[in-house]
Short mmCIF file of C-alpha atoms in Angstrom, two decimals:
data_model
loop_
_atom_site.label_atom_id
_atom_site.label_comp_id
_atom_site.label_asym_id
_atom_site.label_seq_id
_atom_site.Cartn_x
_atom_site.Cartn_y
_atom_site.Cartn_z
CA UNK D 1 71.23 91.87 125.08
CA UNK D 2 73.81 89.61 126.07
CA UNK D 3 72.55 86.85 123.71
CA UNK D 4 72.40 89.18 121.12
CA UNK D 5 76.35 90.60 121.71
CA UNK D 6 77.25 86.73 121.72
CA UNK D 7 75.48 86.37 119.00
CA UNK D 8 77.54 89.22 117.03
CA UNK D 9 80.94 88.38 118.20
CA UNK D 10 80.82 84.69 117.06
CA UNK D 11 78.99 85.64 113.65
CA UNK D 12 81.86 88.45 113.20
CA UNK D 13 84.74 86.41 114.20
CA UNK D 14 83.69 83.53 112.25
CA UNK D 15 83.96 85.68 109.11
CA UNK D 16 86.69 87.20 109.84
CA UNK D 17 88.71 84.40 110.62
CA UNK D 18 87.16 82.58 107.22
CA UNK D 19 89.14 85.05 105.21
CA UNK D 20 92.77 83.45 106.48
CA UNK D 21 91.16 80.29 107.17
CA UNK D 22 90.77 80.09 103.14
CA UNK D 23 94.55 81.33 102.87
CA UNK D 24 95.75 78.56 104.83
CA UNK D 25 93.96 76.22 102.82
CA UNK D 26 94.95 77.78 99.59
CA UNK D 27 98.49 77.98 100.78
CA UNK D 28 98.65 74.28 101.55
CA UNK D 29 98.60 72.97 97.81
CA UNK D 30 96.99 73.11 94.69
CA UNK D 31 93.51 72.92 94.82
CA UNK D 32 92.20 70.88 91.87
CA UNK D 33 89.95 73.27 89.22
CA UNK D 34 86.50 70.89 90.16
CA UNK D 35 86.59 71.76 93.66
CA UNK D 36 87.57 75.20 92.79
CA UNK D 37 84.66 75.68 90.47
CA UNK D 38 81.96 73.73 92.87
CA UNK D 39 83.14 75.86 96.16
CA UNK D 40 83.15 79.49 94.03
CA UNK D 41 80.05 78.50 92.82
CA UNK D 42 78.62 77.23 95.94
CA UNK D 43 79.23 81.06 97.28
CA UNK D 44 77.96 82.95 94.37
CA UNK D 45 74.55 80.92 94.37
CA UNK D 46 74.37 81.74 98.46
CA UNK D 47 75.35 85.18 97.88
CA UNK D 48 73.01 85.83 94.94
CA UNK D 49 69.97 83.95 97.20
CA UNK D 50 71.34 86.18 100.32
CA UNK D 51 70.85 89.45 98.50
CA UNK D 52 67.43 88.14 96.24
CA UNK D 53 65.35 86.81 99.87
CA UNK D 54 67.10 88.48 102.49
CA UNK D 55 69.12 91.50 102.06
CA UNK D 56 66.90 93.62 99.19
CA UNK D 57 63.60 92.49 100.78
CA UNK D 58 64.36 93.81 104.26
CA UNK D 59 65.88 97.09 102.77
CA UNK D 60 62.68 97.67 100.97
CA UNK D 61 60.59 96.77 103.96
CA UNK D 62 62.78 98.88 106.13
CA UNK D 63 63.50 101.90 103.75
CA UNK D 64 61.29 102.01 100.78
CA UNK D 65 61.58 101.08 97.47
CA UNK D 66 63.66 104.20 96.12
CA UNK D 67 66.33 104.40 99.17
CA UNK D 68 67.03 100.93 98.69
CA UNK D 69 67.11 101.21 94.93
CA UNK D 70 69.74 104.31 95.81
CA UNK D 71 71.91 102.63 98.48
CA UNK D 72 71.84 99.85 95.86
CA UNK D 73 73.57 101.88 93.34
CA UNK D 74 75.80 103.18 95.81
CA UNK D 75 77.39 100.16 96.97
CA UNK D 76 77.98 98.68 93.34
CA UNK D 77 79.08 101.66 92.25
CA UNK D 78 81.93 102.11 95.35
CA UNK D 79 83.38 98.64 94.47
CA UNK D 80 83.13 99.23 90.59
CA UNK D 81 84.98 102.54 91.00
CA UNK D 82 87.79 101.08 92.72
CA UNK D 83 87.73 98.36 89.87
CA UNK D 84 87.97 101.30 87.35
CA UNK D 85 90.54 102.97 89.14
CA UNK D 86 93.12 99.88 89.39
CA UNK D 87 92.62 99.27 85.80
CA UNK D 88 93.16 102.85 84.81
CA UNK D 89 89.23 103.35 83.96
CA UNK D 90 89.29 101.08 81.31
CA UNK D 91 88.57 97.12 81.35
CA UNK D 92 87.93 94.52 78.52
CA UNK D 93 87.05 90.96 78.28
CA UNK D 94 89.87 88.85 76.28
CA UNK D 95 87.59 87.91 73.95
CA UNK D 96 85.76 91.65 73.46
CA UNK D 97 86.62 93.82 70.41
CA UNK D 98 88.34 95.94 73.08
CA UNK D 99 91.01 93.93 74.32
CA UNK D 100 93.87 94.20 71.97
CA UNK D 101 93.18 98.19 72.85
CA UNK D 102 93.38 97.16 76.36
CA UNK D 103 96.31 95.81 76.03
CA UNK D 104 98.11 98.39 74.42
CA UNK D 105 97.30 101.00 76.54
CA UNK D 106 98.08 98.72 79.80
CA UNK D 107 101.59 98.92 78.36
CA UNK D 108 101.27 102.37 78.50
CA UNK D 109 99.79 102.78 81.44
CA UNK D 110 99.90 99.21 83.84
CA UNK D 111 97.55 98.66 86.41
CA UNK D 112 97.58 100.34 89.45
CA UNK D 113 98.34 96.99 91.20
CA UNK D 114 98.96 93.19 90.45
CA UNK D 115 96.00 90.43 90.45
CA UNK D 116 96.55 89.91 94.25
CA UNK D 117 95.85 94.18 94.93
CA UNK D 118 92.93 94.07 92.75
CA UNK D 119 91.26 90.89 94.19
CA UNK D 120 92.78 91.58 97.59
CA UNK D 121 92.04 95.28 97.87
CA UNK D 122 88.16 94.98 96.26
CA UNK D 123 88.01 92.52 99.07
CA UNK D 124 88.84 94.54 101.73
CA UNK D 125 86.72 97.04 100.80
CA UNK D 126 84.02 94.39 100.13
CA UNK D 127 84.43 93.09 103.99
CA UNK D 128 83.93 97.28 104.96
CA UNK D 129 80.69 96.89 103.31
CA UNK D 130 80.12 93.36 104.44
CA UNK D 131 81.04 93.73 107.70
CA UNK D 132 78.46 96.72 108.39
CA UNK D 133 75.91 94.28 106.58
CA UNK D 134 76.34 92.19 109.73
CA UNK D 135 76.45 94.38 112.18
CA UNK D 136 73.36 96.28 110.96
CA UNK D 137 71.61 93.14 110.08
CA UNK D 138 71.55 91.86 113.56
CA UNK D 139 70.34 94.83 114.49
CA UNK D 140 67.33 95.17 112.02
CA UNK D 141 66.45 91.07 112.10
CA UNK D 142 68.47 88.92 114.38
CA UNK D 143 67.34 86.06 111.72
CA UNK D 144 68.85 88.72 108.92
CA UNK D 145 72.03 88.70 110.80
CA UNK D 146 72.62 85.15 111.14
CA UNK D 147 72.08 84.34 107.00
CA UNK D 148 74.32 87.37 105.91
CA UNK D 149 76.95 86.52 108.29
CA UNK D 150 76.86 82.63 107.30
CA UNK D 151 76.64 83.56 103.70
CA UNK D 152 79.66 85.76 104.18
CA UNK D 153 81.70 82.85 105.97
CA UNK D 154 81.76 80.95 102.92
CA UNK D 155 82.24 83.76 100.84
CA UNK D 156 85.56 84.69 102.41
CA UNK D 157 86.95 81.25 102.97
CA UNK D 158 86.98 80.69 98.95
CA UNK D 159 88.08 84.41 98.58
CA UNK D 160 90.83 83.74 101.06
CA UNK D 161 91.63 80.62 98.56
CA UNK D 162 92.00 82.59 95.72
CA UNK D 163 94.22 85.15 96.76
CA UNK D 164 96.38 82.15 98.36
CA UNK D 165 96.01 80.60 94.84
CA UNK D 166 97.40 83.69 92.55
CA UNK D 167 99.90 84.79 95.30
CA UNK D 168 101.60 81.26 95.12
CA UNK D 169 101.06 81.54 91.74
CA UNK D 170 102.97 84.95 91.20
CA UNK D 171 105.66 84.34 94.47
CA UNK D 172 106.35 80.62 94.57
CA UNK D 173 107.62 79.07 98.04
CA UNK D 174 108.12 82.63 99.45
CA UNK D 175 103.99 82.92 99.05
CA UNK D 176 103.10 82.11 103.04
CA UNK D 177 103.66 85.99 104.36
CA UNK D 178 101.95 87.94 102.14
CA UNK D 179 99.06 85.32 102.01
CA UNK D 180 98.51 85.76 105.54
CA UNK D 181 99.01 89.43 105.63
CA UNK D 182 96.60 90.21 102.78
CA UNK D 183 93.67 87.50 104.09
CA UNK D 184 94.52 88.74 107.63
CA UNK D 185 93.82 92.50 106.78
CA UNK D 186 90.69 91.13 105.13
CA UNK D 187 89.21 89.66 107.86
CA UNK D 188 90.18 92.67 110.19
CA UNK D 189 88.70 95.30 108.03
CA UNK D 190 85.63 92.98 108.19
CA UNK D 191 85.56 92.77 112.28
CA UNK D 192 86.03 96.27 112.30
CA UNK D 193 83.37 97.80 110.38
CA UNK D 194 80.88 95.02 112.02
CA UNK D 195 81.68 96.57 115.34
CA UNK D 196 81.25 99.97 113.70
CA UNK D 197 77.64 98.19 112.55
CA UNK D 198 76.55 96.56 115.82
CA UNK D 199 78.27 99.51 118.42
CA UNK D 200 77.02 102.59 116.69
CA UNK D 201 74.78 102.32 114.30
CA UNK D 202 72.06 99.86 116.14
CA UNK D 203 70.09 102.49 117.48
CA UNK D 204 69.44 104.31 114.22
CA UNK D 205 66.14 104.54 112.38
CA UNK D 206 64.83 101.64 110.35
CA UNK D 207 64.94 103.74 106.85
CA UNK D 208 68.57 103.85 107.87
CA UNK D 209 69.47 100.23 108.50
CA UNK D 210 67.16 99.25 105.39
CA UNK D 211 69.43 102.05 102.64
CA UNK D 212 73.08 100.48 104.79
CA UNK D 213 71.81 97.35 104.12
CA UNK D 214 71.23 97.95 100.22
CA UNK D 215 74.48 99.45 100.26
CA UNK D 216 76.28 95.91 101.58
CA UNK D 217 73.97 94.62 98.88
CA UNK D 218 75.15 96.52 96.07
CA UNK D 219 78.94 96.42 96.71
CA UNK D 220 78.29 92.35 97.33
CA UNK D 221 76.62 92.00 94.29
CA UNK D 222 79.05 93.52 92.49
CA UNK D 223 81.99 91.00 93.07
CA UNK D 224 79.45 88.32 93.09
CA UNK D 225 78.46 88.70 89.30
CA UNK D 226 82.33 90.41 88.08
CA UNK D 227 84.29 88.13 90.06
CA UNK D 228 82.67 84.53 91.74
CA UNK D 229 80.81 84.46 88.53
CA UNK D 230 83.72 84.40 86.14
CA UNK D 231 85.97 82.68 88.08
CA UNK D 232 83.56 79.75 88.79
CA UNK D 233 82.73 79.20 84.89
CA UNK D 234 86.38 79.52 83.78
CA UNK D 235 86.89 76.74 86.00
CA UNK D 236 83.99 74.36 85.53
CA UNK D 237 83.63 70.77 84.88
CA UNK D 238 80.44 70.07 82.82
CA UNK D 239 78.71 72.78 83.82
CA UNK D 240 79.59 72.66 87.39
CA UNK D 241 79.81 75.73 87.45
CA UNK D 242 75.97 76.48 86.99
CA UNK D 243 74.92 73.76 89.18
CA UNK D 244 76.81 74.62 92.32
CA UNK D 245 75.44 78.18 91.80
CA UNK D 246 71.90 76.51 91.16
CA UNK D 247 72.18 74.63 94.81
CA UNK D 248 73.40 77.34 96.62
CA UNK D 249 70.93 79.84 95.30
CA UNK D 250 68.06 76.73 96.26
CA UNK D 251 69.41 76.40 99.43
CA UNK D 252 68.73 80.13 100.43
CA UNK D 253 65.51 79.91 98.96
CA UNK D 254 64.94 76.81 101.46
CA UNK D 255 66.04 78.44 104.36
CA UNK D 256 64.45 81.70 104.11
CA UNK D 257 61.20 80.52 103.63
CA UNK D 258 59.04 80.41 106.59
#
């Protein structure tokens, strides 16, 4: 037991403190769009392999394939929803037939919140989810626990270099509060709901942990492919993009294969 709560307190802290690590970073300077587009797609690819060998597997295994399909739909939906909601339930590519439609009625109506409370605040709802993942994944697989919680490190310190990238971007020199504030609230909503995960919700039934962990899985999955995705390809240097998500995808492949 006491390995195990060791265990959970360095996995949570390191992801929690990832999320302001990657502000610090990202407040230091301008980080050139290669490295940008390598490290966002570094996290997608170990996200995407996290969720494909790790995450959905056990769920099925632990819950059948129906909850897990369920909890899926549940956790992409929770993140979408708040995606709708900021955007006033309407969003468009800038290259869709929709946008010009988009724009006009964001005149009307402007988002419920800048770039930095969109990313920021589908983050911290992310880390909720993300956090349980950990908590609960420890508890189902110690193994499980370790992968989600390493994947989720690097997730959060490029996250945390984003926000620190459009807050600079939209505040100048007076960027170095709020960057710390929002990536600091980040990582505490993620230590929180891990304790939440490992405290109270270890002893529950398998079926259980298997449909919380499809939950983590489907709000994760959701910023993975609307967000990391996007933001990596906009940025690429021939195609690096696709090959950091190609390695990082390979590498959780690798490692989860015993």
């Amino acid at each position: 037991m006491a390995d195990s709560s060791f265990t959970f307190l360095w996995l949570a802290a390191g992801a929690s403190l990832a999320s302001p690590l990657g502000g610090w970073l990202g407040s230091r300077g301008k980080t050139g769009t290669l490295f940008l587009s390598i490290s966002v797609g570094m996290a997608a690819g170990v996200l995407l392999g996290t969720f494909a060998f790790e995450m959905m597997p056990s769920a099925g295994s632990a819950a059948g394939k129906i909850p897990t399909i369920v909890g899926f739909v549940a956790g992409f939906l929770t993140v979408y929803a708040f995606d709708l909601y900021i955007n006033h339930g309407f969003m468009a590519g800038n290259e869709s037939d929709e946008w010009h439609k988009l724009s006009r009625r964001h005149r009307i109506h402007r988002a419920r919140g800048s770039k930095v409370t969109l990313l920021a605040g589908s983050t911290a709802i992310e880390e909720l989810i993300e956090g349980l993942s950990i908590g609960v994944g420890l508890a189902a697989d110690p193994n499980l626990g370790i992968m989600v919680g390493a994947a989720i490190m690097l997730d959060n310190v490029v996250e945390g270099m984003s926000i620190a990238e459009i807050i600079r971007a939209e505040q100048g020199e007076n960027a170095s509060r709020p960057i710390f504030a929002w990536t600091g609230m980040i990582g505490l909503a993620l230590f929180s709901s891990a304790t939440v995960g490992w405290v109270f919700l270890s002893d529950v039934s398998t079926s259980v942990l298997g449909i919380l962990l499809a939950i983590g899985a489907g709000g994760m999955f959701y910023l993975t492919v609307a967000d990391l995705l996007p933001r990596s390809a906009k940025t690429q240097y021939q195609q690096s993009a696709a090959l950091a998500v190609a390695v990082g995808f390979l590498l959780i492949f690798a490692l989860t294969q015993r």
